[in-house]
Amino acid sequence: MNDKSYVSLERHVCLVCGVSFDTGNLLLDKRLRASMDRHTTTGWGLCAEHQQLFDDGYVALVECDPARSGFSASADRLKPGEAFRTGRVAHLKREAFAKVFARPLATEQPCVFVDAGVIERLQSLVAPTPN
Ligand SMILES: [Zn+2]
């Protein structure tokens, strides 16, 4: 069984939701050897949905489980590949981020990893549930 090919569809993994998506690029083996699978993940990116939110001026807060990620996200040294996503994501206007977190945010930074509980605390601050 050999389903390798010399062309492959490039995929990126969304930094925010961790989902693989097609970039629309074709990868070609330089020597035309059948060396690649149908899809090849080459790196990180943003899926259409999260790219849109980034373009709209939002930063994504991606909740991670510090125990399973290896170390605390608030240390700000968490690499995307090491982050264990809990699946909980919140979006915050970039201006609001600066007020809520005493943490610098690079203009090209689409998301930050936060520890479990941070999003919950944030939601209780900005949107108190009636009754
Ligand atoms: Zn995404």
Short mmCIF file of C-alpha atoms and ligand atoms in Angstrom, two decimals:
data_model
loop_
_atom_site.label_atom_id
_atom_site.label_comp_id
_atom_site.label_asym_id
_atom_site.label_seq_id
_atom_site.Cartn_x
_atom_site.Cartn_y
_atom_site.Cartn_z
CA MET A 1 0.00 0.00 0.00
CA ASN A 2 1.52 3.24 -1.12
CA ASP A 3 -0.63 6.33 -1.05
CA LYS A 4 2.26 8.76 -1.05
CA SER A 5 2.44 11.40 -3.72
CA TYR A 6 4.83 14.08 -4.94
CA VAL A 7 2.11 16.66 -4.37
CA SER A 8 0.49 17.38 -1.08
CA LEU A 9 -2.11 19.81 0.18
CA GLU A 10 -0.62 22.14 2.74
CA ARG A 11 -2.35 22.44 6.05
CA HIS A 12 -1.90 24.69 9.01
CA VAL A 13 -3.17 24.17 12.51
CA CYS A 14 -5.21 27.00 13.97
CA LEU A 15 -3.46 28.55 16.96
CA VAL A 16 -6.77 29.33 18.58
CA CYS A 17 -8.90 26.22 18.16
CA GLY A 18 -6.26 23.64 17.24
CA VAL A 19 -8.13 22.55 14.12
CA SER A 20 -6.24 21.65 10.94
CA PHE A 21 -7.33 23.54 7.86
CA ASP A 22 -6.26 23.71 4.22
CA THR A 23 -4.17 26.73 3.31
CA GLY A 24 -4.95 26.29 -0.36
CA ASN A 25 -1.29 25.80 -1.14
CA LEU A 26 0.10 22.82 -2.97
CA LEU A 27 3.39 21.37 -1.86
CA LEU A 28 5.55 19.76 -4.46
CA ASP A 29 8.41 17.39 -3.87
CA LYS A 30 11.39 19.02 -5.59
CA ARG A 31 12.55 15.73 -7.03
CA LEU A 32 9.03 14.57 -7.82
CA ARG A 33 9.39 11.64 -5.48
CA ALA A 34 6.26 10.20 -3.99
CA SER A 35 7.29 11.25 -0.53
CA MET A 36 4.28 13.00 0.92
CA ASP A 37 0.89 12.20 2.33
CA ARG A 38 -2.25 13.76 0.93
CA HIS A 39 -2.08 16.48 3.56
CA THR A 40 1.01 17.96 5.13
CA THR A 41 0.87 20.15 8.18
CA THR A 42 3.61 22.73 7.92
CA GLY A 43 2.91 25.02 10.81
CA TRP A 44 0.55 27.23 12.70
CA GLY A 45 -1.96 29.68 11.37
CA LEU A 46 -5.47 30.92 11.83
CA CYS A 47 -8.55 29.25 10.45
CA ALA A 48 -10.99 31.42 8.48
CA GLU A 49 -13.16 32.07 11.50
CA HIS A 50 -10.34 33.12 13.79
CA GLN A 51 -8.56 35.08 11.08
CA GLN A 52 -11.78 37.08 10.73
CA LEU A 53 -11.91 37.80 14.45
CA PHE A 54 -8.25 38.82 14.43
CA ASP A 55 -8.95 41.16 11.50
CA ASP A 56 -11.85 42.61 13.46
CA GLY A 57 -9.50 43.59 16.27
CA TYR A 58 -9.97 40.73 18.68
CA VAL A 59 -7.39 38.73 20.55
CA ALA A 60 -8.24 35.15 21.42
CA LEU A 61 -7.80 33.89 24.95
CA VAL A 62 -7.12 30.20 24.68
CA GLU A 63 -7.61 28.36 27.92
CA CYS A 64 -5.04 25.71 28.70
CA ASP A 65 -4.78 23.14 31.40
CA PRO A 66 -1.48 23.96 33.08
CA ALA A 67 -1.15 20.48 34.54
CA ARG A 68 -1.41 18.82 31.16
CA SER A 69 0.44 21.54 29.29
CA GLY A 70 3.51 20.97 31.40
CA PHE A 71 3.61 24.41 32.93
CA SER A 72 1.58 27.49 33.55
CA ALA A 73 0.36 29.52 30.61
CA SER A 74 0.69 32.68 32.61
CA ALA A 75 4.44 32.22 32.50
CA ASP A 76 3.93 33.31 28.90
CA ARG A 77 6.47 30.84 27.63
CA LEU A 78 4.02 28.28 26.41
CA LYS A 79 4.62 27.10 22.89
CA PRO A 80 1.53 26.34 20.78
CA GLY A 81 2.53 22.71 20.44
CA GLU A 82 2.84 22.28 24.18
CA ALA A 83 -0.47 23.84 25.05
CA PHE A 84 -3.14 21.44 26.15
CA ARG A 85 -6.32 23.22 25.11
CA THR A 86 -9.36 22.82 27.30
CA GLY A 87 -11.51 23.86 24.34
CA ARG A 88 -12.60 27.05 26.00
CA VAL A 89 -11.85 30.19 24.02
CA ALA A 90 -12.87 33.79 24.58
CA HIS A 91 -12.38 36.80 22.40
CA LEU A 92 -11.50 40.18 23.73
CA LYS A 93 -11.09 43.48 21.93
CA ARG A 94 -7.41 44.27 21.80
CA GLU A 95 -7.95 47.60 23.61
CA ALA A 96 -9.76 45.77 26.39
CA PHE A 97 -6.96 43.27 26.74
CA ALA A 98 -4.52 46.00 27.70
CA LYS A 99 -6.87 47.15 30.46
CA VAL A 100 -7.71 43.75 31.87
CA PHE A 101 -4.29 42.14 31.68
CA ALA A 102 -1.19 43.98 32.74
CA ARG A 103 0.61 42.34 29.90
CA PRO A 104 1.93 43.66 26.62
CA LEU A 105 0.35 42.38 23.45
CA ALA A 106 2.26 42.40 20.19
CA THR A 107 0.22 43.81 17.33
CA GLU A 108 0.65 40.66 15.27
CA GLN A 109 -0.20 38.35 18.16
CA PRO A 110 -3.54 36.67 17.45
CA CYS A 111 -3.94 34.82 20.72
CA VAL A 112 -2.67 34.31 24.23
CA PHE A 113 -2.78 31.21 26.36
CA VAL A 114 -4.41 31.58 29.72
CA ASP A 115 -4.73 29.27 32.69
CA ALA A 116 -7.91 27.45 33.52
CA GLY A 117 -10.33 29.73 35.33
CA VAL A 118 -9.18 32.99 33.78
CA ILE A 119 -11.95 33.08 31.18
CA GLU A 120 -14.55 32.25 33.80
CA ARG A 121 -13.36 35.08 36.04
CA LEU A 122 -13.37 37.42 33.07
CA GLN A 123 -16.90 36.50 32.08
CA SER A 124 -18.16 37.13 35.59
CA LEU A 125 -16.55 40.57 35.43
CA VAL A 126 -17.89 41.74 32.11
CA ALA A 127 -21.21 39.90 31.91
CA PRO A 128 -22.81 39.28 35.27
CA THR A 129 -25.60 36.80 34.78
CA PRO A 130 -28.94 38.22 35.90
CA ASN A 131 -30.25 36.30 38.92
ZN ZN B 1 -9.58 28.45 14.59
#
